[in-house]
PDB file of C-alpha atoms in Angstrom:
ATOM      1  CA  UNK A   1      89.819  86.531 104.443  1.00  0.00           C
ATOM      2  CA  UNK A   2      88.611  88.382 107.919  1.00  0.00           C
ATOM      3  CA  UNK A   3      88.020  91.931 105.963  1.00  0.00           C
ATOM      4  CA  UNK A   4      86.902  90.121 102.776  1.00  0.00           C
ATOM      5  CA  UNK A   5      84.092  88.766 104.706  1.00  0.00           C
ATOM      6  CA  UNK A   6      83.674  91.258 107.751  1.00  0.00           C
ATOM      7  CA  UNK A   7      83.101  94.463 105.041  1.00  0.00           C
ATOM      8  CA  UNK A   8      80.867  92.657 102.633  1.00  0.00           C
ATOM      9  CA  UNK A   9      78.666  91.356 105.193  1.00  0.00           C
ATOM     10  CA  UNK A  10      78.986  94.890 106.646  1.00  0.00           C
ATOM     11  CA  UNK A  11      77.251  96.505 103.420  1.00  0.00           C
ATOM     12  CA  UNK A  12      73.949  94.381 104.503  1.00  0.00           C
ATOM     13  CA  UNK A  13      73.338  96.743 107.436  1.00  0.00           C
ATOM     14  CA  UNK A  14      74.144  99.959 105.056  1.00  0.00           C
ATOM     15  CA  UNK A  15      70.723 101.603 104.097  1.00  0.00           C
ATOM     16  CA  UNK A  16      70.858 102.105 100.141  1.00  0.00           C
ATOM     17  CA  UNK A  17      71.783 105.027  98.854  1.00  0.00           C
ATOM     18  CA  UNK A  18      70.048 108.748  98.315  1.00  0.00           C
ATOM     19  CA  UNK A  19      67.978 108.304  94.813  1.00  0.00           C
ATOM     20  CA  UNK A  20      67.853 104.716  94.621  1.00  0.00           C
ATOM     21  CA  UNK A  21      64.082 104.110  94.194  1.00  0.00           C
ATOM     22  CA  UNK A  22      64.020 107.472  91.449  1.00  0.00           C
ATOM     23  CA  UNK A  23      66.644 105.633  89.359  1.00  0.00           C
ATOM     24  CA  UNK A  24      65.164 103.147  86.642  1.00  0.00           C
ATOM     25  CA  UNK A  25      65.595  99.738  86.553  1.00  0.00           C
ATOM     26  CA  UNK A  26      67.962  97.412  84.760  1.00  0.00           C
ATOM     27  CA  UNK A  27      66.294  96.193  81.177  1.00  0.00           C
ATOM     28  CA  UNK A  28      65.052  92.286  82.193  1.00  0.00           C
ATOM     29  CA  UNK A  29      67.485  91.399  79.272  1.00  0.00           C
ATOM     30  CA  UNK A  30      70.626  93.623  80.113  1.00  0.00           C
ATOM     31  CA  UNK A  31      73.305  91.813  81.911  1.00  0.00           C
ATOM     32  CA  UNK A  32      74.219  92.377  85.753  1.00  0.00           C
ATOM     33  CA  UNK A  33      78.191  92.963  84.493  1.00  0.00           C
ATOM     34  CA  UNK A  34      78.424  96.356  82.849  1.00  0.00           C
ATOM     35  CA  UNK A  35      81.172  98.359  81.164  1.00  0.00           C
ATOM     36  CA  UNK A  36      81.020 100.549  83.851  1.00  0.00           C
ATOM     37  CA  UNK A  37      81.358  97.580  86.853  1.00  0.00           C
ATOM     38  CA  UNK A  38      84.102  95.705  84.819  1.00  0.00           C
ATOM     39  CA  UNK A  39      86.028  98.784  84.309  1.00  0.00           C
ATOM     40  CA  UNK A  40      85.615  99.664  87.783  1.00  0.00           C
ATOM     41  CA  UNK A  41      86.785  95.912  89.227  1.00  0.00           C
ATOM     42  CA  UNK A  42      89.912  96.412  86.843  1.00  0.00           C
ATOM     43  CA  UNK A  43      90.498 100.144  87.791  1.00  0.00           C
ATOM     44  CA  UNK A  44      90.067  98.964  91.842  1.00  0.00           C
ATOM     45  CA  UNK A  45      92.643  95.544  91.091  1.00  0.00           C
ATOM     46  CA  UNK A  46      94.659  98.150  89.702  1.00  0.00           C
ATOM     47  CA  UNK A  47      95.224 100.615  91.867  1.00  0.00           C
ATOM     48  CA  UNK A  48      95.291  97.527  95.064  1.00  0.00           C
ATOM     49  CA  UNK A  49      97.800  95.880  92.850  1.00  0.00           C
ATOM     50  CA  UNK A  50     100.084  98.930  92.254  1.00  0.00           C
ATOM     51  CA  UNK A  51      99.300 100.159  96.210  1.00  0.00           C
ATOM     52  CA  UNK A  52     100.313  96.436  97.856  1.00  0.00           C
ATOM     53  CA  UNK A  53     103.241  96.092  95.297  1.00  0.00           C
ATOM     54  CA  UNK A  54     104.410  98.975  94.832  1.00  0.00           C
ATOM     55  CA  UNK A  55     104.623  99.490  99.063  1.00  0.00           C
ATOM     56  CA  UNK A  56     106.227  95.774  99.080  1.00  0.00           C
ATOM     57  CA  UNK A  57     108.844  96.635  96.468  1.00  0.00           C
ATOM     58  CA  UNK A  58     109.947 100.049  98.299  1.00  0.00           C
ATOM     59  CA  UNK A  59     109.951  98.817 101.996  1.00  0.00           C
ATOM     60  CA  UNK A  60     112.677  96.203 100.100  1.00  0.00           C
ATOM     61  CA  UNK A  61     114.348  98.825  98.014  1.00  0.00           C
ATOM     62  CA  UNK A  62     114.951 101.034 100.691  1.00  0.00           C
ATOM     63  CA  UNK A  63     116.621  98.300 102.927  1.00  0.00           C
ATOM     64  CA  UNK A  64     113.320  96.780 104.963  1.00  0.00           C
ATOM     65  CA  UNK A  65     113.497  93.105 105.997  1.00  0.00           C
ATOM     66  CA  UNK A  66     111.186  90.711 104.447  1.00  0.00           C
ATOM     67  CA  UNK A  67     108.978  90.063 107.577  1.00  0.00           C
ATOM     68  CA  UNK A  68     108.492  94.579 107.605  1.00  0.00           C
ATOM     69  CA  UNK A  69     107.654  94.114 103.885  1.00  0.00           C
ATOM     70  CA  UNK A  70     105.274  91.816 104.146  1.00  0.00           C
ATOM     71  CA  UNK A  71     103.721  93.508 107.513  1.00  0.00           C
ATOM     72  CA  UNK A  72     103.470  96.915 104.978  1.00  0.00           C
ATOM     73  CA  UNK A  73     101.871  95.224 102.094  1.00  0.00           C
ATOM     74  CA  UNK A  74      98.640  93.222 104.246  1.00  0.00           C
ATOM     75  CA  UNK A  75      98.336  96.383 106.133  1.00  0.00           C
ATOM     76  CA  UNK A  76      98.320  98.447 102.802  1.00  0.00           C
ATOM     77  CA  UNK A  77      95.455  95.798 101.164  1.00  0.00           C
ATOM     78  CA  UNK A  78      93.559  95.860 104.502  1.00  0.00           C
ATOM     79  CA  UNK A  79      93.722  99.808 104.632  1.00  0.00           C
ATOM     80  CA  UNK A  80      92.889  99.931 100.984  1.00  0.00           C
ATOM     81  CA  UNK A  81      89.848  97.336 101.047  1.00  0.00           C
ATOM     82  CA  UNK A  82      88.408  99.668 104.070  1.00  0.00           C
ATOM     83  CA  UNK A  83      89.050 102.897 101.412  1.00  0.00           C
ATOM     84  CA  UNK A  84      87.131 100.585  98.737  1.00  0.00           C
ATOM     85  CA  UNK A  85      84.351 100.418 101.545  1.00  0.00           C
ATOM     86  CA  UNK A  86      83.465 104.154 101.192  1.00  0.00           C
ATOM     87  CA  UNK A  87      83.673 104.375  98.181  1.00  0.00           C
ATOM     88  CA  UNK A  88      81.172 101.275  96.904  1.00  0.00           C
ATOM     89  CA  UNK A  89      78.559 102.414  99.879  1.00  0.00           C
ATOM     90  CA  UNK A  90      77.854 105.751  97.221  1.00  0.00           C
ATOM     91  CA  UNK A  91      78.571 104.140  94.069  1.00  0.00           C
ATOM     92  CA  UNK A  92      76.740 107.237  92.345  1.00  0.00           C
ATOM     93  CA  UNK A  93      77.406 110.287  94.122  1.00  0.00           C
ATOM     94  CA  UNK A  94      80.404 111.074  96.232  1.00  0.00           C
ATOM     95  CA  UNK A  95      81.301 109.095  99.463  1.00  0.00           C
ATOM     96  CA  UNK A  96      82.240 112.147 100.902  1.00  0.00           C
ATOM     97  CA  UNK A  97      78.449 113.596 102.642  1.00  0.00           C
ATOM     98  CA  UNK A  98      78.713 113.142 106.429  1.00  0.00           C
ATOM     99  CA  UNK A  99      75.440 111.262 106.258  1.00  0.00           C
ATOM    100  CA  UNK A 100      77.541 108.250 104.178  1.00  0.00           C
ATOM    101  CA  UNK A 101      80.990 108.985 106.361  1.00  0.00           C
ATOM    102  CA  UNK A 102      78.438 108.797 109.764  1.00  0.00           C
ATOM    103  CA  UNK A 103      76.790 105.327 108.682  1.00  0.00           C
ATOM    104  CA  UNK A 104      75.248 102.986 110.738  1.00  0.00           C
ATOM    105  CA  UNK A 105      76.432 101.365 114.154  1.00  0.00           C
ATOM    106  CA  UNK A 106      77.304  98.105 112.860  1.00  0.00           C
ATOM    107  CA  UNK A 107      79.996  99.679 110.430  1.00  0.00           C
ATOM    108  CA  UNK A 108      81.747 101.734 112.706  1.00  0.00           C
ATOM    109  CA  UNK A 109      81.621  98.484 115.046  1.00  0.00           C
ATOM    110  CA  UNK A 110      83.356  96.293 112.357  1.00  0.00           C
ATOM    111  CA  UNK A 111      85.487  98.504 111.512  1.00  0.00           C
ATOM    112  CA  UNK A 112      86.737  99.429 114.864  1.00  0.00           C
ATOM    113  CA  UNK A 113      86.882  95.347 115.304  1.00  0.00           C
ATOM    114  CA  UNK A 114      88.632  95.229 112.025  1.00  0.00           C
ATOM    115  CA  UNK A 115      91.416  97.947 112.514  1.00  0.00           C
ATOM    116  CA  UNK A 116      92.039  96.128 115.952  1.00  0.00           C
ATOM    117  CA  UNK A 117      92.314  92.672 114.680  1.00  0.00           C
ATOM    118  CA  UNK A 118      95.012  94.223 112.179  1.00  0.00           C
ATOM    119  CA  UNK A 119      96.721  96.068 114.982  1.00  0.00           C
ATOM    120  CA  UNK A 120      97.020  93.366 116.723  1.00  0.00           C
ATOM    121  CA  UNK A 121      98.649  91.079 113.908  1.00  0.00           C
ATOM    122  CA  UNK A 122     100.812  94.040 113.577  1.00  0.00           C
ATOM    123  CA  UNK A 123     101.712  94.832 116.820  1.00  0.00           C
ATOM    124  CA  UNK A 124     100.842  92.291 119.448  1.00  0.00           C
ATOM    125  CA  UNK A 125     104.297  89.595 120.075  1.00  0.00           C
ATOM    126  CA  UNK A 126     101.974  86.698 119.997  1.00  0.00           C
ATOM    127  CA  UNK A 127     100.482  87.521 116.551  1.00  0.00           C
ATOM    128  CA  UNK A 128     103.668  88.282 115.510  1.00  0.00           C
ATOM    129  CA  UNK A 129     105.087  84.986 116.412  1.00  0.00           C
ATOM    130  CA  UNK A 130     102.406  83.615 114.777  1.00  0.00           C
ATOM    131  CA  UNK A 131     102.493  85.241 111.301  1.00  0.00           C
ATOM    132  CA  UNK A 132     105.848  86.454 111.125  1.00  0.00           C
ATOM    133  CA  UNK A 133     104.903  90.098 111.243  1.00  0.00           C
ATOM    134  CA  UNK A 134     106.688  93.245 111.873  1.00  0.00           C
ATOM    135  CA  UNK A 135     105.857  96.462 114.434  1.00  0.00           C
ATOM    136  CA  UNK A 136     105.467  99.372 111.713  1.00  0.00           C
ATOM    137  CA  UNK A 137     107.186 102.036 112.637  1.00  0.00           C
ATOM    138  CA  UNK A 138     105.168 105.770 112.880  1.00  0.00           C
ATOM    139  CA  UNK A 139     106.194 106.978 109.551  1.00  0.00           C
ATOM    140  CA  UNK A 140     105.969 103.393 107.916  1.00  0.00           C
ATOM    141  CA  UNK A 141     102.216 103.051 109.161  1.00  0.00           C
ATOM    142  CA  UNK A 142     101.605 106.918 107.719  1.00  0.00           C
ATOM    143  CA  UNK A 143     103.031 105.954 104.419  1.00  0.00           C
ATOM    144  CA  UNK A 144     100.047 102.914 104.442  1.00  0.00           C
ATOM    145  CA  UNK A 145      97.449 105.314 105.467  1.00  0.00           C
ATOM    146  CA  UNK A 146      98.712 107.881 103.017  1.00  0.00           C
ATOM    147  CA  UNK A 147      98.645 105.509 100.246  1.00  0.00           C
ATOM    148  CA  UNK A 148      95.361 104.751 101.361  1.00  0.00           C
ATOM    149  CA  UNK A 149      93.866 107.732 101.028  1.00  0.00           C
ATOM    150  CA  UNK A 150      95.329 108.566  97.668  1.00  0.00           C
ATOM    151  CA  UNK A 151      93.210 105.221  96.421  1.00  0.00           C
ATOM    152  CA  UNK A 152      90.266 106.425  97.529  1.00  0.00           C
ATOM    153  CA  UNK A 153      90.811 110.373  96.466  1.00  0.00           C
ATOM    154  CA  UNK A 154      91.497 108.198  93.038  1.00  0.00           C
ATOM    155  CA  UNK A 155      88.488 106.362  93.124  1.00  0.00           C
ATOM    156  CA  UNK A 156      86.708 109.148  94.254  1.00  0.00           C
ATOM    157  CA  UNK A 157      88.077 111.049  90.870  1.00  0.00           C
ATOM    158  CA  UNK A 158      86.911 108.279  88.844  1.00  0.00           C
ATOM    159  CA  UNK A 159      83.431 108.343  90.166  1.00  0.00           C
ATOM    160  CA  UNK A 160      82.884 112.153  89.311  1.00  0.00           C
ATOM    161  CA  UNK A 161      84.612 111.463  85.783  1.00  0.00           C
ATOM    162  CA  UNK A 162      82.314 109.333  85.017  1.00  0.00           C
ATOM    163  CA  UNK A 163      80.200 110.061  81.671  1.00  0.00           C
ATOM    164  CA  UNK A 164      76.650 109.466  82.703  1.00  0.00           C
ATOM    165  CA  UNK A 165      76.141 107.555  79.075  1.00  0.00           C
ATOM    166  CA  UNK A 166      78.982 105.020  80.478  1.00  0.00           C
ATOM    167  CA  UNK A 167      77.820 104.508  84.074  1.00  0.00           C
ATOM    168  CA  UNK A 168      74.523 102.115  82.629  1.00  0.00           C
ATOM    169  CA  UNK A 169      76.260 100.518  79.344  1.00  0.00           C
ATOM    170  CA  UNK A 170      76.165  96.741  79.435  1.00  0.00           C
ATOM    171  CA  UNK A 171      79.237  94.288  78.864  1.00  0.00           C
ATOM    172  CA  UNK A 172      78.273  93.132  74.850  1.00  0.00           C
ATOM    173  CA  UNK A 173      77.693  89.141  75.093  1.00  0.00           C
ATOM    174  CA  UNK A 174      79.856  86.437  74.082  1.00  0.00           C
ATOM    175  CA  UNK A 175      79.627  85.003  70.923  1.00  0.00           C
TER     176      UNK A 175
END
């Protein structure tokens, strides 16, 4: 709830992107949900579903307790919904020019809020006590970063795959 609200409210400060005014507008008739957005949203559930999951499932395979499990998946969906945050700040060129990385002020302050609101429910007694987290240990917390930044390298792919034909093709109507 606190990143699903802090980092869409944070895109409200974000000036738009390079190109935006050159780029024509959407048809009055064509609908907001395109191919290209609802095969994005599934790629994106995909790869948080396989990240969170798949994270879950190996801390327990490899001998974790529940509580460190648990602690490794919300840090891997908070890590990944900051990753998705690049990447839908550039949604048509790559997230990757230090003027998108540099931002604005009120990102960097959100997300510096953000990543210690998260440390803290990972690493602070009280918060633990509270919601029955786990310390992550150095190379735990590097295999949530890591996975992390494979998501966004992937979305990142995506973006440049792309067919240009694709990116502006509306979802056909019902019925």
């Amino acid at each position: 709830l606190v990143t699903g609200v802090t980092l869409g409210i944070v895109l409200a400060f974000e000036p738009t992107e390079p190109g935006t005014m050159r780029r024509p507008p959407r048809p009055r008739g064509a609908p907001l949900m395109t191919r290209a957005l609802a095969l994005q949203i599934a790629v994106v559930s995909l790869i948080f579903l396989a990240a969170t999951f798949g994270i879950f499932a190996w801390a327990r395979a490899t001998g974790h307790d529940l509580a460190t499990a648990q602690t490794m998946a919300v840090n891997q969906l908070v890590v990944l919904e900051i990753a998705n945050l690049f990447f839908v700040r550039n949604m048509h060129g790559p997230a990757l020019r230090w003027t998108r990385i540099r931002g604005t002020p009120v990102i960097w302050t959100v997300l510096a809020l953000l990543v210690a609101a998260q440390a803290a429910f990972t690493y602070w007694p009280p918060a633990q006590a509270v919601f029955g987290t786990r310390a992550l240990a150095p190379d735990e917390a590097a295999l949530v970063l890591t996975l992390g930044a494979i998501a966004f390298l992937l979305l990142e792919l995506g973006k440049a795959l792309r067919p240009q034909a694709f990116r502006a093709a509306p979802v056909a109507a019902p019925g």
